[in-house]
Short mmCIF file of the C-alpha atoms (twelve columns), coordinates in Angstrom:
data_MODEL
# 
_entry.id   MODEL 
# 
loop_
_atom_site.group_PDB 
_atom_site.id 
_atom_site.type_symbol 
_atom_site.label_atom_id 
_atom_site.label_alt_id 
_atom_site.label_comp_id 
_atom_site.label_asym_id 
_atom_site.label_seq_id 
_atom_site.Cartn_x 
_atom_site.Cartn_y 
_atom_site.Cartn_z 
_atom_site.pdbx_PDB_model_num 
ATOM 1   C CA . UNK A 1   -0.580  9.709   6.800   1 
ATOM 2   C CA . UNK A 2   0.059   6.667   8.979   1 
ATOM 3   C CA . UNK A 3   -2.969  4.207   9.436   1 
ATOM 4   C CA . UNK A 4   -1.043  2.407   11.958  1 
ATOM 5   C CA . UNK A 5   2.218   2.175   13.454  1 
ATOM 6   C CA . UNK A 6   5.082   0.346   12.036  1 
ATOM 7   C CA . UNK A 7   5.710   -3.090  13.980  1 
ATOM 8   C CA . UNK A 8   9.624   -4.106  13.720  1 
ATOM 9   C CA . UNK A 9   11.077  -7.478  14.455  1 
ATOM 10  C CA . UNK A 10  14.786  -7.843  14.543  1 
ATOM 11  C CA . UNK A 11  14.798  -7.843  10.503  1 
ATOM 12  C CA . UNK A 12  11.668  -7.209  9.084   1 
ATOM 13  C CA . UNK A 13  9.037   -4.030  9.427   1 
ATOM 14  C CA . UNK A 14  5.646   -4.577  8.931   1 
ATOM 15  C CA . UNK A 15  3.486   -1.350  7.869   1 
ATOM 16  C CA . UNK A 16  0.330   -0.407  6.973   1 
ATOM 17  C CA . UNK A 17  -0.849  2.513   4.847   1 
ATOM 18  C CA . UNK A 18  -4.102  4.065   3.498   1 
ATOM 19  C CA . UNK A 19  -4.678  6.769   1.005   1 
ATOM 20  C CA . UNK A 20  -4.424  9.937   2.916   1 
ATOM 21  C CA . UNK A 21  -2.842  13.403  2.370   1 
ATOM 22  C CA . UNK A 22  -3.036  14.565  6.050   1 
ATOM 23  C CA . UNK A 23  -6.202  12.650  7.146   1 
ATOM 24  C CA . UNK A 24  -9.254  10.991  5.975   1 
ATOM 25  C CA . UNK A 25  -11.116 14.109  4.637   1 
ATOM 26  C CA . UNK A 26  -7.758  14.720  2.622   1 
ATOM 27  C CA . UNK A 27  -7.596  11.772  -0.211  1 
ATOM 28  C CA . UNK A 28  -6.332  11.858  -3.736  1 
ATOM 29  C CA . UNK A 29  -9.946  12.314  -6.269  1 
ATOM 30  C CA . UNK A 30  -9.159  9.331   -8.762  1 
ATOM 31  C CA . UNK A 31  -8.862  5.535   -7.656  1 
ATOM 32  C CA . UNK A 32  -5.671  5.826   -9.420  1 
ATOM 33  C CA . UNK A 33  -4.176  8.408   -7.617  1 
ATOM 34  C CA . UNK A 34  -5.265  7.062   -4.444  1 
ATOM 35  C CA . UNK A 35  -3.260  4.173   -4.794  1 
ATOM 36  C CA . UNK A 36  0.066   6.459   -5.573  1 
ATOM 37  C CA . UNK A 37  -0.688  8.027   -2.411  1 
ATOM 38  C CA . UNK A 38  -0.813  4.992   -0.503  1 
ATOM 39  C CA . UNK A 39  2.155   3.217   -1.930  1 
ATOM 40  C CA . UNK A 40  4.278   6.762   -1.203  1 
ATOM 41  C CA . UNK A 41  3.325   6.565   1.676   1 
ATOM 42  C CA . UNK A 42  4.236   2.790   2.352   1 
ATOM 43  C CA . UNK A 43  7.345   4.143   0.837   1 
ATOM 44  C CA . UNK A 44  7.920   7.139   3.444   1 
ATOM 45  C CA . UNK A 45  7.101   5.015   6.269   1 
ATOM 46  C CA . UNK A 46  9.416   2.100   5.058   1 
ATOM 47  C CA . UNK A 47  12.579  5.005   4.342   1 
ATOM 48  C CA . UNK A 48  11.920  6.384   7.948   1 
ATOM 49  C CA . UNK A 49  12.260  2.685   8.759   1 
ATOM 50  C CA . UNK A 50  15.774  2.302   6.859   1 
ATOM 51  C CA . UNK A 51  13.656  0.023   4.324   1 
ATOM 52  C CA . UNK A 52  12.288  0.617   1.117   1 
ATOM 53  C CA . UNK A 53  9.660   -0.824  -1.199  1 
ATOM 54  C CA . UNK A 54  12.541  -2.759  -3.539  1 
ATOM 55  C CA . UNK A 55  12.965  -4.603  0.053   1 
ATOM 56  C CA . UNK A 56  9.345   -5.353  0.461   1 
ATOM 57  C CA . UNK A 57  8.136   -8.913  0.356   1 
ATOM 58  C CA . UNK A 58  4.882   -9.570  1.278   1 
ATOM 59  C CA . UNK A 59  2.077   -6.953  0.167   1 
ATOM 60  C CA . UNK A 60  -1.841  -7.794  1.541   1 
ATOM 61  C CA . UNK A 61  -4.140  -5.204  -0.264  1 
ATOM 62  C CA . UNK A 62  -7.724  -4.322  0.321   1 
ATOM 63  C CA . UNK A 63  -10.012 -3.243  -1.822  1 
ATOM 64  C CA . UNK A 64  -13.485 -2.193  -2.077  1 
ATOM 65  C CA . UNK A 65  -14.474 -3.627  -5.467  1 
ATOM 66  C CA . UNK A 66  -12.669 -6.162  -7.783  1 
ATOM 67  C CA . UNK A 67  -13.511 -3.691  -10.387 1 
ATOM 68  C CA . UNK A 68  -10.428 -1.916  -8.781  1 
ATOM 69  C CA . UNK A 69  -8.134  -4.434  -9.504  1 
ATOM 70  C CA . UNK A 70  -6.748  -3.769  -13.028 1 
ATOM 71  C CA . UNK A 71  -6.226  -0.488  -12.913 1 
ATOM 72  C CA . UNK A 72  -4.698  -1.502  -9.117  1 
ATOM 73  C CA . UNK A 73  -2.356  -4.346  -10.817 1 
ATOM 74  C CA . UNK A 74  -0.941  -1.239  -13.293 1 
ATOM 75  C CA . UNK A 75  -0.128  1.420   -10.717 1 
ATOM 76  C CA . UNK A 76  1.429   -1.369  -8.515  1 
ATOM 77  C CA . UNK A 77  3.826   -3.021  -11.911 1 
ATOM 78  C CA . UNK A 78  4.640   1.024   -12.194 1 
ATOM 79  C CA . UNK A 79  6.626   0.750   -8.382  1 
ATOM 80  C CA . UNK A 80  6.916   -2.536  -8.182  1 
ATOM 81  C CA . UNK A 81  8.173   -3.498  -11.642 1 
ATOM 82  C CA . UNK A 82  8.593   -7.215  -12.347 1 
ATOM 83  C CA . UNK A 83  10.193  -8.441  -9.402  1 
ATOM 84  C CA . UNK A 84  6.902   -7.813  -7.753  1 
ATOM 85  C CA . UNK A 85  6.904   -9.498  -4.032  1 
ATOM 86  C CA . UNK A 86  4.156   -12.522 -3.196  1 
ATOM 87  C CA . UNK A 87  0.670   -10.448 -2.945  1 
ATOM 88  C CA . UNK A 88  -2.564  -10.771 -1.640  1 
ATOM 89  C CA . UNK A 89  -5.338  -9.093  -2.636  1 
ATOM 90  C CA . UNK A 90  -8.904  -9.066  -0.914  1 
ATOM 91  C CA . UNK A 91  -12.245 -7.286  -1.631  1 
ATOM 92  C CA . UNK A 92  -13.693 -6.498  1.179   1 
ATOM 93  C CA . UNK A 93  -15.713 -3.118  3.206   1 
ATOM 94  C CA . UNK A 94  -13.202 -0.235  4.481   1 
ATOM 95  C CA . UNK A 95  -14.299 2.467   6.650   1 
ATOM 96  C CA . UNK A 96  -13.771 6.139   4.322   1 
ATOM 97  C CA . UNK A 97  -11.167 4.800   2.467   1 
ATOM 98  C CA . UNK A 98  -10.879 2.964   -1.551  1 
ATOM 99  C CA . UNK A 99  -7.729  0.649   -0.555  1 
ATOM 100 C CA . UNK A 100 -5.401  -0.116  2.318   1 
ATOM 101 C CA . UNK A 101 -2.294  -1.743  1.697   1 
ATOM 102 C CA . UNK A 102 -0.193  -3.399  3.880   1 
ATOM 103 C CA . UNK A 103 3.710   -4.976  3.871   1 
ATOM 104 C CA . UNK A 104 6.302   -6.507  4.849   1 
ATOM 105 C CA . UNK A 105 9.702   -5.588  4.119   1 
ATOM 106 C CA . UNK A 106 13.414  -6.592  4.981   1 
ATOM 107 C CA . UNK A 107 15.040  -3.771  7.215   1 
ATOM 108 C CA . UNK A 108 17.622  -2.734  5.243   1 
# 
């Protein structure tokens, strides 16, 4: 599930991507799996793109509690491994959804 549209420059993609299954009313249960679904789906959007997330280099996340965060930071490593790119990360209120993440990655 898109959030928004991908924006492309003449090397880089920017995309944004939310929790979703197929819409808002279909999200993973656990805060955990809700941020596998977003980062898949960072990751389709990215491969549709001719990117992928080992090209990413800028991540801004949202979340709606800084209780979030740890088990956030441990999902993220699990893709991200230790060449993680530069991240922000935000609390802050979200409309029917735990986390957004956004990024920006080099077209590939």
């Amino acid at each position: 599930m898109c959030a928004c549209s991908p924006w492309t420059t003449n090397s880089y993609l920017l995309a944004a991507q939310i929790p979703a299954i197929t819409g808002l009313d279909d999200q993973p249960e656990t805060f955990e799996a809700q941020v596998r679904q977003t980062i898949e789906n960072l990751r389709t959007v990215l491969e549709a793109a001719g990117s992928s997330l080992a090209h990413v280099v800028k991540v801004n996340t949202y979340l709606t509690s800084q209780d979030q965060l740890e088990e956030y930071n441990r999902v993220y490593t699990e893709y991200f491994g230790s060449a993680k790119p530069a991240r922000t990360s935000v609390c802050v209120s979200l409309w029917g959804v735990s986390l957004e993440i956004e990024c920006v990655a080099v077209l590939a």
